[in-house]
Coordinates of C-alpha atoms in Angstrom, one line a residue:
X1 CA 6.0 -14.8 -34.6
X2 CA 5.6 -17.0 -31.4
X3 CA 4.2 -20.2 -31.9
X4 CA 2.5 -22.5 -29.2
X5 CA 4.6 -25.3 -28.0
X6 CA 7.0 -26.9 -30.6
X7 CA 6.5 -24.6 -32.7
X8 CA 9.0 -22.0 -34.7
X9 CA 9.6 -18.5 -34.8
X10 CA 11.7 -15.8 -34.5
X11 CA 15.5 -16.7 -33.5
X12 CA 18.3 -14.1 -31.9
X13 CA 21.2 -14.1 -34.2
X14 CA 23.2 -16.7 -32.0
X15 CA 20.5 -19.2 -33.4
X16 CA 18.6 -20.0 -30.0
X17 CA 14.6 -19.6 -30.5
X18 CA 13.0 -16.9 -28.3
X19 CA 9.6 -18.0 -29.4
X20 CA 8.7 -22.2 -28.8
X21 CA 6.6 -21.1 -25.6
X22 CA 5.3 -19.2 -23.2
X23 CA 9.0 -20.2 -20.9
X24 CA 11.2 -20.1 -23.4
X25 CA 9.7 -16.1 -24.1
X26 CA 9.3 -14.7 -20.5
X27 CA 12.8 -17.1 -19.4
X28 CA 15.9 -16.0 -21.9
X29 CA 18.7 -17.6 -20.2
X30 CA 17.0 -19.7 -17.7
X31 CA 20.4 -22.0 -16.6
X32 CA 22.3 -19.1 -15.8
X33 CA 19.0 -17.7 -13.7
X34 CA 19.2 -21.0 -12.3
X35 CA 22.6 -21.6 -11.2
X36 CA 22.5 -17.8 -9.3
X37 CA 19.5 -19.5 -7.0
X38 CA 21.9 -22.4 -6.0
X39 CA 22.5 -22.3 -1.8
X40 CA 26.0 -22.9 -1.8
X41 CA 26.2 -19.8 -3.9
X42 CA 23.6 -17.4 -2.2
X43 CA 24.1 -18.1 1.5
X44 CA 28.0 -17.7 1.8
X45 CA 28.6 -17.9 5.8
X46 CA 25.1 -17.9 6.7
X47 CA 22.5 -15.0 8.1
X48 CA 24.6 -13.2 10.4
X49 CA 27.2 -12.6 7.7
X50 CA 24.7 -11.1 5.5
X51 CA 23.9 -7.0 5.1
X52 CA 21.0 -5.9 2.7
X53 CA 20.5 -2.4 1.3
X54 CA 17.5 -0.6 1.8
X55 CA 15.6 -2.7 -0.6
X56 CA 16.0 -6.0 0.7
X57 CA 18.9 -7.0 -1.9
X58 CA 22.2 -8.5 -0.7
X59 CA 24.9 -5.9 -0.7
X60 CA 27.9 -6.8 -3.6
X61 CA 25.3 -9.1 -5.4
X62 CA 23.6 -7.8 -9.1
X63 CA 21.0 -7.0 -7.5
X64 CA 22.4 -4.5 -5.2
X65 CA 22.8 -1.1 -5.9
X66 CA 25.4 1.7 -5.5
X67 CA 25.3 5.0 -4.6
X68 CA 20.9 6.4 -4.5
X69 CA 19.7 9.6 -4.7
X70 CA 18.1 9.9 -1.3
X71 CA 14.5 11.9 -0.8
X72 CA 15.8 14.4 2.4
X73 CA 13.8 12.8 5.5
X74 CA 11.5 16.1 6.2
X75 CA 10.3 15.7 2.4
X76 CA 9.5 12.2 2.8
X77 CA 7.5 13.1 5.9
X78 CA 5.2 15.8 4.3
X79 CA 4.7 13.2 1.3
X80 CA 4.1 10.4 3.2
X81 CA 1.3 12.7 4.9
X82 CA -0.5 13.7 1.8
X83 CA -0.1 10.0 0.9
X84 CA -2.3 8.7 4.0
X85 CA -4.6 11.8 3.3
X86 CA -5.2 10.4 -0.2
X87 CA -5.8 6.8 0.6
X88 CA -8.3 8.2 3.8
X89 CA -10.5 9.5 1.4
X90 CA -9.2 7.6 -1.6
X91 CA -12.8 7.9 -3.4
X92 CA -13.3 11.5 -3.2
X93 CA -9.5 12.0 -4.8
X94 CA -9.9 9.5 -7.5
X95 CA -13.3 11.1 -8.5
X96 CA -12.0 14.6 -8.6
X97 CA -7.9 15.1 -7.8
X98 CA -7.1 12.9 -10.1
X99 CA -4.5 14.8 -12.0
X100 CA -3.2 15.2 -8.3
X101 CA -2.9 11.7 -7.6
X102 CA -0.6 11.2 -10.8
X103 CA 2.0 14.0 -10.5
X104 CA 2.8 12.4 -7.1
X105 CA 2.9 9.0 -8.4
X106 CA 5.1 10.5 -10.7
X107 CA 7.4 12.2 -8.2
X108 CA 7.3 8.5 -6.6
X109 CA 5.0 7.4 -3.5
X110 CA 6.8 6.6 -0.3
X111 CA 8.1 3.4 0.7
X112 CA 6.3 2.8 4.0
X113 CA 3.1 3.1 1.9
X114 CA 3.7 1.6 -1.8
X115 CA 2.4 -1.5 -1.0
X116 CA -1.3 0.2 0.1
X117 CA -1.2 2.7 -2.6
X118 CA -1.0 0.3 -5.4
X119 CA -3.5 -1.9 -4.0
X120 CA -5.8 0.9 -3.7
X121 CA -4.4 2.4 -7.8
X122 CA -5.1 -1.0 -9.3
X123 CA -8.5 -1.6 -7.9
X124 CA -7.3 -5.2 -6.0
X125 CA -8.6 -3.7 -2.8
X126 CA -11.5 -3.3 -4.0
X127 CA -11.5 -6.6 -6.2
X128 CA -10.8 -8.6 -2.4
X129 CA -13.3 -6.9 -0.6
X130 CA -16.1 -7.8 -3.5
X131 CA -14.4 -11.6 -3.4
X132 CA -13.0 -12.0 0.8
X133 CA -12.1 -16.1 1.6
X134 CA -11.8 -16.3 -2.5
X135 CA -8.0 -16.9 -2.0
X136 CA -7.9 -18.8 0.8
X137 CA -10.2 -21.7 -0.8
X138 CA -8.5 -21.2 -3.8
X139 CA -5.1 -21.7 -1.1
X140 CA -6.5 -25.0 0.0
X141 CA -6.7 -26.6 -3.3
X142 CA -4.4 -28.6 -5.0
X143 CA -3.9 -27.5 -8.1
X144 CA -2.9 -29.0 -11.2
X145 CA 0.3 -30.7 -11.5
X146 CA 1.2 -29.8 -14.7
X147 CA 1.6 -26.4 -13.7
X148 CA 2.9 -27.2 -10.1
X149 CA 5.9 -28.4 -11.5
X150 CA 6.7 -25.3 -13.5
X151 CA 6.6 -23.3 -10.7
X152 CA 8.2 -25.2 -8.0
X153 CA 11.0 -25.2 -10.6
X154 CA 10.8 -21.1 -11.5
X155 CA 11.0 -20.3 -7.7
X156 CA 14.2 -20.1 -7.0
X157 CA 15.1 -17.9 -9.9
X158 CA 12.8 -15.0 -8.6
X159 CA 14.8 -12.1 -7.5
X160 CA 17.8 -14.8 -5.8
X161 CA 20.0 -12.4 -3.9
X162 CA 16.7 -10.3 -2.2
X163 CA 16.3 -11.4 1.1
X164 CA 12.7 -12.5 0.8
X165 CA 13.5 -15.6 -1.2
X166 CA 17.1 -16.1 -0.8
X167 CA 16.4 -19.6 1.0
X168 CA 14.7 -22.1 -0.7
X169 CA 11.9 -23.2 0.8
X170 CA 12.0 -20.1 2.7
X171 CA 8.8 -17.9 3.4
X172 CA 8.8 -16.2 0.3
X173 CA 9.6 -19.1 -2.4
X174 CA 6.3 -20.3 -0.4
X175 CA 4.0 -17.4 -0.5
X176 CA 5.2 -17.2 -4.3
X177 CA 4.4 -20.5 -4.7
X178 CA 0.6 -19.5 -2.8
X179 CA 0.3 -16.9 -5.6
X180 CA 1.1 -18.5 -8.8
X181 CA -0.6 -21.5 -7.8
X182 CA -3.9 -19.6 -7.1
X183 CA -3.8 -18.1 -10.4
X184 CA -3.5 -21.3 -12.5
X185 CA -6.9 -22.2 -10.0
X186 CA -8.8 -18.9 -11.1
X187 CA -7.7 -18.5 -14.6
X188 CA -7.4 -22.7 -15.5
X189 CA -7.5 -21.5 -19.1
X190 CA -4.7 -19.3 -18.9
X191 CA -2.5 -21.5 -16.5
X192 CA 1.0 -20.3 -15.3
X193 CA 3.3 -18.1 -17.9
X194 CA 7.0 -17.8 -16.2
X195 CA 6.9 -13.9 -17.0
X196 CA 3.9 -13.7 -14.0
X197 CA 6.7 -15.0 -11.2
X198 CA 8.8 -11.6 -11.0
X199 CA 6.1 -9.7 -11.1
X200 CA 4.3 -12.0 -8.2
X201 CA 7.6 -11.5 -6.4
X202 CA 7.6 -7.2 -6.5
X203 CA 4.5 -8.1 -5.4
X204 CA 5.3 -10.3 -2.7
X205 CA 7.8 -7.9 -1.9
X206 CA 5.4 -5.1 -0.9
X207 CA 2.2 -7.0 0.7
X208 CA 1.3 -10.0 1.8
X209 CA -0.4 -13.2 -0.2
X210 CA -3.8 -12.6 -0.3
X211 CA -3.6 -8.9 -1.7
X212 CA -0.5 -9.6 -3.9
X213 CA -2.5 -12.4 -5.9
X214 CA -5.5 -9.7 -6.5
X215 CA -3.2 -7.2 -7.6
X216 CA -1.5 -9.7 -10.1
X217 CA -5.2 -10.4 -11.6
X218 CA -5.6 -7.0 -12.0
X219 CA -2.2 -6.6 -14.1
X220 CA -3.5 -9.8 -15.8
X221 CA -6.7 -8.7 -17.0
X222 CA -7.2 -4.9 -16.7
X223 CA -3.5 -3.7 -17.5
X224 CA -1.9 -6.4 -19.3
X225 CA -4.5 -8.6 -20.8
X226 CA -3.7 -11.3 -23.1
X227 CA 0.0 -11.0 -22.0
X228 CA 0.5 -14.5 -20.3
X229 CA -2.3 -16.6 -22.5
X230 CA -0.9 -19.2 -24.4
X231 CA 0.0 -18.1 -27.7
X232 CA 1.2 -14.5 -26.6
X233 CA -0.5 -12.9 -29.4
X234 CA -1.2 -9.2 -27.3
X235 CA 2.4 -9.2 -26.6
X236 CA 3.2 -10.0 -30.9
X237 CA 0.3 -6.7 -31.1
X238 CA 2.5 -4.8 -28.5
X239 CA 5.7 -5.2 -29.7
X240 CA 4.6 -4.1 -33.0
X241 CA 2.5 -0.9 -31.4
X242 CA 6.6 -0.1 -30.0
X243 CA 8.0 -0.6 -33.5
X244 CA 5.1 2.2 -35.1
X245 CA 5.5 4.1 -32.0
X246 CA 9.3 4.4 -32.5
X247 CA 9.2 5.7 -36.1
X248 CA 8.0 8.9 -34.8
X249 CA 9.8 9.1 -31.4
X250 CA 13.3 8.3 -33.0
X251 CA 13.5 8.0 -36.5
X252 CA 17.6 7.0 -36.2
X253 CA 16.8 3.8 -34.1
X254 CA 13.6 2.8 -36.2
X255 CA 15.7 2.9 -39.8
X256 CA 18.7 1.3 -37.8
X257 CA 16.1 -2.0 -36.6
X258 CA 14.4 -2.0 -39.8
X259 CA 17.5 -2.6 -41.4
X260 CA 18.7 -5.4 -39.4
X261 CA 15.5 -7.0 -39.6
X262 CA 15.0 -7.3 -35.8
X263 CA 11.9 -8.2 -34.6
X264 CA 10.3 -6.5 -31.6
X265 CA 9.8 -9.8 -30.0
X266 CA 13.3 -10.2 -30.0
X267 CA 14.0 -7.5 -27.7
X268 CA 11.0 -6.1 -25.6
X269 CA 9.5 -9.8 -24.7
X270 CA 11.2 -9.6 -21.6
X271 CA 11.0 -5.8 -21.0
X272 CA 7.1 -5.5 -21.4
X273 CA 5.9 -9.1 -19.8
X274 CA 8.0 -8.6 -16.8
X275 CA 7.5 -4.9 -16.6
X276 CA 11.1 -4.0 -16.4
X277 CA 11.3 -5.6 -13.0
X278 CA 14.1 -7.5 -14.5
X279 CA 15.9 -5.0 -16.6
X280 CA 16.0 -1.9 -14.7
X281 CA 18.5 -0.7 -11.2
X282 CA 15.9 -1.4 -8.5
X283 CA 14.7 2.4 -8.0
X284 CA 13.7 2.5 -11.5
X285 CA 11.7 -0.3 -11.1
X286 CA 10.3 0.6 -8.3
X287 CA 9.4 4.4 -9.8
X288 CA 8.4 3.6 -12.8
X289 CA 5.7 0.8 -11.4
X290 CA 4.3 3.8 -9.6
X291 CA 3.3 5.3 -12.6
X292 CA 2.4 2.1 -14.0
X293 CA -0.4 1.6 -11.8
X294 CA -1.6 5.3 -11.7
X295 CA -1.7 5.8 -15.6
X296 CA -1.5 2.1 -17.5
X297 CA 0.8 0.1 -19.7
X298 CA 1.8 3.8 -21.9
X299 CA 4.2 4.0 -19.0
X300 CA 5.6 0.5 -19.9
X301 CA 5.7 1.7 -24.0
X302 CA 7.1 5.0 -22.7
X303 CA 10.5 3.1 -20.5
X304 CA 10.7 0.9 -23.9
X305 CA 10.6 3.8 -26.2
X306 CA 13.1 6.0 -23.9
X307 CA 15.8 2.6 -23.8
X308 CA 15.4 2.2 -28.0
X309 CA 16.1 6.2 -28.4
X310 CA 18.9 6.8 -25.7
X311 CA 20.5 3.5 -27.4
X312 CA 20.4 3.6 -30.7
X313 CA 19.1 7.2 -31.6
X314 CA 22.1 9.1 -33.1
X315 CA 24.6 8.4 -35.8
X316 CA 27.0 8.0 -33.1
X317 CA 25.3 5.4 -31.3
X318 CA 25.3 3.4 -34.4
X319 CA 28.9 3.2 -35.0
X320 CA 29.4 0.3 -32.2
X321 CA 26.6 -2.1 -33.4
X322 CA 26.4 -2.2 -37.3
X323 CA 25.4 -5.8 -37.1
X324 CA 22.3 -7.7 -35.9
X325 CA 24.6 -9.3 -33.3
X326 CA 26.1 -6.0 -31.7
X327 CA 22.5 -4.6 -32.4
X328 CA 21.2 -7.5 -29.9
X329 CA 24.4 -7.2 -27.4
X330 CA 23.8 -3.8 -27.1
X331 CA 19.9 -3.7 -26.2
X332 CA 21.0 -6.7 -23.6
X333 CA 23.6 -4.6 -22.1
X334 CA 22.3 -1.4 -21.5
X335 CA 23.7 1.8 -20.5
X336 CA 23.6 2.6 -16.8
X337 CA 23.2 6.0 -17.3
X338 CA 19.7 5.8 -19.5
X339 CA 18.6 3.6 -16.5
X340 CA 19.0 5.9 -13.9
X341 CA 16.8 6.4 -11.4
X342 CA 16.3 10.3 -11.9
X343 CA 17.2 10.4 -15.8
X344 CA 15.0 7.7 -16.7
X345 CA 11.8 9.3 -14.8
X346 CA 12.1 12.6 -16.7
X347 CA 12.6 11.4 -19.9
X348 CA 9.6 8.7 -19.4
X349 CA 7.3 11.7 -18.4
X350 CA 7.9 14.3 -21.0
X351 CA 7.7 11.8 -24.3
X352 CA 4.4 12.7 -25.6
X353 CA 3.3 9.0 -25.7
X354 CA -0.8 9.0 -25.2
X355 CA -3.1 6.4 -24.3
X356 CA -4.9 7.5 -27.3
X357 CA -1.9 7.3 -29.7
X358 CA -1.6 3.3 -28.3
X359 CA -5.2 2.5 -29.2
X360 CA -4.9 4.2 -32.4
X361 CA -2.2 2.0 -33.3
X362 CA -3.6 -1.1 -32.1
X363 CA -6.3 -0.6 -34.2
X364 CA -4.0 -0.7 -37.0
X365 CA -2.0 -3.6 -36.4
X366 CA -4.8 -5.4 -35.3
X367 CA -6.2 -5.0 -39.0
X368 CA -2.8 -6.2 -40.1
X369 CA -2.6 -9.0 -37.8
X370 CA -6.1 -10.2 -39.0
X371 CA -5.4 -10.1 -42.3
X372 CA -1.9 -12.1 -42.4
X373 CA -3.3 -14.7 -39.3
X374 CA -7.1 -14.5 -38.8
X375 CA -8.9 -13.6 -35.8
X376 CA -7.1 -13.8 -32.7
X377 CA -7.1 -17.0 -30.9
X378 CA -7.0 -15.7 -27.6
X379 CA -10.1 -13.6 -26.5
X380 CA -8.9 -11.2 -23.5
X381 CA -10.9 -8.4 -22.4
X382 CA -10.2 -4.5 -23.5
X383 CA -7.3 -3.1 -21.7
X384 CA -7.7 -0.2 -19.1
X385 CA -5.5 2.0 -19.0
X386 CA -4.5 2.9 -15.2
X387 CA -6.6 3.5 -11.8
X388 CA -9.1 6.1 -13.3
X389 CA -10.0 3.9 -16.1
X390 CA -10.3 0.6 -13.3
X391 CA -12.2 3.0 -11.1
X392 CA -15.0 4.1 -14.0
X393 CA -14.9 0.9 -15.7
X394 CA -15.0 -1.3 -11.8
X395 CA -17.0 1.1 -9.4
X396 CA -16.5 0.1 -6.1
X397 CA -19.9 -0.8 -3.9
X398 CA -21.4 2.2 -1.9
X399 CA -21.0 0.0 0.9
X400 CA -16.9 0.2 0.9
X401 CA -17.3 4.0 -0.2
X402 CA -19.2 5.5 2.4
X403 CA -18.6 5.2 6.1
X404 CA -21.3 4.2 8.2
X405 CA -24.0 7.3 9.0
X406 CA -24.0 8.3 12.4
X407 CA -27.5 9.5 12.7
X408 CA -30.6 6.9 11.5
X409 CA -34.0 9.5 10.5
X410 CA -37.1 6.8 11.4
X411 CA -39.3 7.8 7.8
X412 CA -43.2 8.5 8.1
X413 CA -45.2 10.3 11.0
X414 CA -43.8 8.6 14.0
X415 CA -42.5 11.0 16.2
X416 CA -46.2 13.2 16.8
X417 CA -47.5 9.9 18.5
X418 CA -44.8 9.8 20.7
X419 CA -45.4 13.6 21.5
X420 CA -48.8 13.4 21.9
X421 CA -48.7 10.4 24.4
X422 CA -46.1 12.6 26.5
X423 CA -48.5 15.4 26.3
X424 CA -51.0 12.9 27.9
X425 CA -48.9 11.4 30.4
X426 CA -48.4 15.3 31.6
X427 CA -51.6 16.2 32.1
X428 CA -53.0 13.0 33.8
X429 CA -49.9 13.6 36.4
X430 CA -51.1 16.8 37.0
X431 CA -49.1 20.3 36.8
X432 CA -46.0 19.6 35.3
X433 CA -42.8 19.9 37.6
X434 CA -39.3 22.2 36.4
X435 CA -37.9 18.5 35.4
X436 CA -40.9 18.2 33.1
X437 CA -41.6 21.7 31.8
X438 CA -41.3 22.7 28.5
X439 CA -37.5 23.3 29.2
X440 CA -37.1 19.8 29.6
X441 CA -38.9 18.8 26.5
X442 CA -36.8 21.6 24.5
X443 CA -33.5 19.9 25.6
X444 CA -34.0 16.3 27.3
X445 CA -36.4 14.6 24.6
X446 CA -34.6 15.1 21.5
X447 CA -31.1 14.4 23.0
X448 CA -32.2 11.5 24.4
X449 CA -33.1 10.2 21.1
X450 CA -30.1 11.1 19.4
X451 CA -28.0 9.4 22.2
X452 CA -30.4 6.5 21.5
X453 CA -29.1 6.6 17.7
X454 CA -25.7 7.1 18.7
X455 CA -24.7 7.6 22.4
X456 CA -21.2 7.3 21.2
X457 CA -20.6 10.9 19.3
X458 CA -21.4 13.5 17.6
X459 CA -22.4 12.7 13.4
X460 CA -19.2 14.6 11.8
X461 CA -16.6 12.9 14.8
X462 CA -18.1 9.2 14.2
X463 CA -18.1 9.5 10.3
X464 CA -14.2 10.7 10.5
X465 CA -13.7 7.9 12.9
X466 CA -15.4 5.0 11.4
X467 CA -13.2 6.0 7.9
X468 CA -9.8 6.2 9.7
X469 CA -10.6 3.0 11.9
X470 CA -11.2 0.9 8.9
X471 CA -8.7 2.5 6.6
X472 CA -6.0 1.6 9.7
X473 CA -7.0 -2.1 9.4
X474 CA -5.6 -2.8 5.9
X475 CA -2.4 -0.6 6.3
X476 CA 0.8 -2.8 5.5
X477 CA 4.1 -0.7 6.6

C-alpha cells in the first residue's frame, strides 16, 4: 500500500518503489519526463520551423498523431448546432434531456465548443459564478513555498511537445503555474499532488485560467475526491474496486494478475489519477473526457477495465508475458489498436460497468480496508458521479437560471387609482376629444405602461435575447 513520505510499499519488479509519495505515484519515470522538456531538445530551429497537428502537438514528436478519423465537416456543423442549443438552455436539458445530453457526449462534442461544454457538465460555471474575483485574490497571493518549488519544477514536463507550453516560461508553463498554485491556496490541506498538473494542462488546453482552476476543483472534490490527498488512500480503494470489477468482466486477465501477485497500484496509479491524459493517442483522450464529465469516474473504471481485457484476456495474450516483468512491460506498452480512437469508445460504452456496481463494491473494500488499516485518514466528501449527479447535489441559483423577466406586474390595487384620477381629469376638462375617447384609453394607456416596463421589446423577444446575450459572453472558441 502507499505510504506517506519515507515510507514503503509496493515495488515494480525492476525493484524501484511506486509508492514513497504522492510524486513518486502520479510521476513514474520523472528524469526521462524531464529531459523531453529540455529547450535545446523541443525548439529545434525555432518557431517558424515548427507545424502542429490539429491538436496543438508538434508534428513527428510522441505526442503527435498519425492518420485520424475525421468527423465530415457538414456533420460537425449540425452537431455543433445542437451543441450551442444545449448550453442556451443548458438547465431545461439537464433537468429533462438528460439521456440526450450523454449519447452526444458519447458520440464526442465538437472542438470549437469542448472547452464551454465541460465547464457547463462539471458544474465550474456555475461554481465561478457563485465565487467571481475568488481566483484572482487567490492569483495575488504568494503561496507557500514548499509547494512552489514542486511545481515550478513539474512544469516543464506537462504535455512538452504541445505548443501551449513548449517554451519555458512561456504563457502556458505560467498559467499552469496560476492554476496549481491556486489550488495549494484553496485546499492548504491537500497541497499540490504532481498527478493534478496534466490534468490542469488539458485544462489549460481548452479555456482559460480562471475557469480551468474551477473545473480542476470540481474533478478534485466531486469526481475524484480523495485522489490527490496525502496518503492516496481513495486511489488504494479504486484500484482494488478495478481488481473486483475485473473478475467479472474478464476472468482470464484477473486469474493471470492474481497469479503474479500484481497490485493494482502498480498499474492503474497513473491511468486513474491522470485520467488517461497520459496514456492514451490524443483523440481518446480527448473522447473519453467527454464522457467523463457527462457520466463520472465509471468512465475512467470502464477505459481501465477495456485496457486489462483487450491485453491480457485470452490464453493467447498470455503466452508473451508469463512473468511479473513481461506482465508489467506489457501494461506499459500498450497495443495501439485497443487505444484507438473509434475501438476504444465502443468498447468503453457497451461494458455493462454501473455507477451502482462501483458503490457496491466500494462498500465492500471499504469494510476490508477498515478492518486491516482502521478508518481512513483522509476525510473527502462522497463522490458524484457525473453532471446530473453535480447538478441535483449543487443546484445552481435561480438567479443564473432564469433570464431576466421582461414584464414587472406592480402587486395590490394600484392601477383603479390611477383610472379613477383619469376619469377625473376627463370630466373637469370637459367633453372628451377623439385623442381622449375611450379608443384612446383602450389602446394608448395600457401600452404606454408596458413601454414604461420595457420600451425595448416585446416579453418572449427580450427573454430569448437576455439568455443568448449572456450565454455569448462566456463562449471560449
Amino acid at each position: 500500500m502507499a505510504k506517506s513520505r519515507g515510507g514503503g510499499g509496493p515495488s515494480s519488479p525492476g525493484g524501484r518503489s511506486l509508492a514513497g509519495t504522492r510524486e513518486s505515484l502520479a510521476d513514474p519515470g520523472g528524469d526521462e519526463l524531464s529531459s523531453l522538456g529540455s529547450d535545446s531538445e523541443i525548439n529545434g530551429g525555432g518557431p517558424e520551423e515548427r507545424r502542429v497537428d490539429k491538436f496543438g502537438f508538434i508534428v513527428g514528436s510522441r505526442g503527435a498523431e498519425g492518420t485520424l478519423e475525421e468527423v465530415p465537416l457538414e456533420v460537425l456543423r449540425q452537431r455543433e448546432s445542437k451543441w450551442l442549443d444545449m448550453l442556451n438552455n443548458w438547465d431545461k436539458w439537464m433537468a429533462k434531456k438528460h439521456k440526450k445530453i450523454r449519447l452526444r457526449c458519447q458520440k464526442g462534442i465538437p472542438p470549437s465548443l469542448r472547452g464551454r461544454a465541460w465547464q457547463y457538465l462539471s458544474g465550474s460555471k456555475v461554481k465561478l459564478e457563485q465565487n467571481m474575483g475568488k481566483f484572482d485574490e487567490l492569483d495575488l497571493l504568494t503561496g507557500d513555498p514548499k509547494w512552489l518549488d514542486v511545481i515550478e519544477r513539474d512544469l516543464h514536463r506537462q504535455f512538452p511537445f504541445h505548443e501551449m507550453f513548449v517554451s519555458r516560461g512561456g504563457h502556458g508553463q505560467q498559467d499552469l503555474f496560476r492554476v496549481l498554485k491556486a489550488y495549494t491556496l484553496y485546499r492548504p490541506e491537500e497541497g499540490y499532488c504532481q498527478a493534478q498538473a496534466p490534468i490542469a494542462a488539458v485544462l489549460l488546453m481548452h479555456m482559460p485560467a480562471e475557469q480551468a482552476f474551477w473545473c480542476l476543483v470540481q474533478i478534485c472534490e466531486k469526481y475524484l475526491p480523495g485522489y490527490y490527498s496525502e496518503k492516496l488512500e481513495a486511489i488504494q480503494l479504486d484500484g482494488q474496486i478495478l481488481f473486483s470489477l475485473l473478475h467479472k468482466v474478464s476472468p482470464v486477465a484477473y486469474k493471470h494478475l492474481s497469479k503474479q501477485k500484481i497490485d493494482p497500484i502498480l498499474y492503474m496509479t497513473e491511468w486513474f489519477m491522470c485520467a488517461f491524459s497520459r496514456t492514451l493517442p490524443w483523440s481518446s483522450v480527448l473522447r473519453v473526457w467527454d464522457m467523463f464529465f457527462c457520466e463520472g469516474v465509471k468512465i475512467i473504471f470502464r477505459v481501465g477495465l477495456v485496457l486489462l481485457k483487450h491485453t491480457l484476456g485470452s490464453s493467447d495474450k498470455l503466452k508473451s508475458c508469463q512473468g511479473q516483468y513481461e506482465t508489467m512491460e506489457r501494461l506499459r506498452a500498450l497495443s495501439p489498436k485497443i487505444m484507438q480512437e473509434a475501438f476504444l469508445v465502443q468498447e468503453v460504452i457497451e461494458l455493462p460497468v454501473t455507477e451502482r456496481q462501483i458503490e457496491r463494491e466500494h462498500l465492500i473494500q471499504l469494510k476490508k480496508w477498515r478492518e486491516t488499516h482502521g478508518e481512513l485518514q483522509c476525510k473527502s466528501p462522497p463522490r458524484l458521479h457525473g453532471a446530473k449527479a453535480i447538478s441535483e447535489a449543487e443546484p445552481a441559483p435561480r438567479k443564473a437560471l432564469e433570464s431576466v423577466p421582461s414584464i414587472f406586474v406592480s402587486p395590490g390595487p394600484a392601477p383603479v387609482p390611477k383610472a379613477r384620477k383619469s376619469k377625473e381629469k376627463s370630466r373637469e376638462k370637459g367633453p372628451a376629444s377623439p385623442a381622449n375617447g375611450p379608443g384612446a384609453e383602450g389602446n394608448g394607456a395600457p401600452g404606454t405602461t408596458r413601454e414604461l416596463l420595457h420600451p425595448q421589446a416585446s416579453p418572449h423577444h427580450q427573454s430569448k435575447e437576455s439568455l443568448s446575450s449572456r450565454e455569448s459572453e462566456d463562449t471560449y472558441l
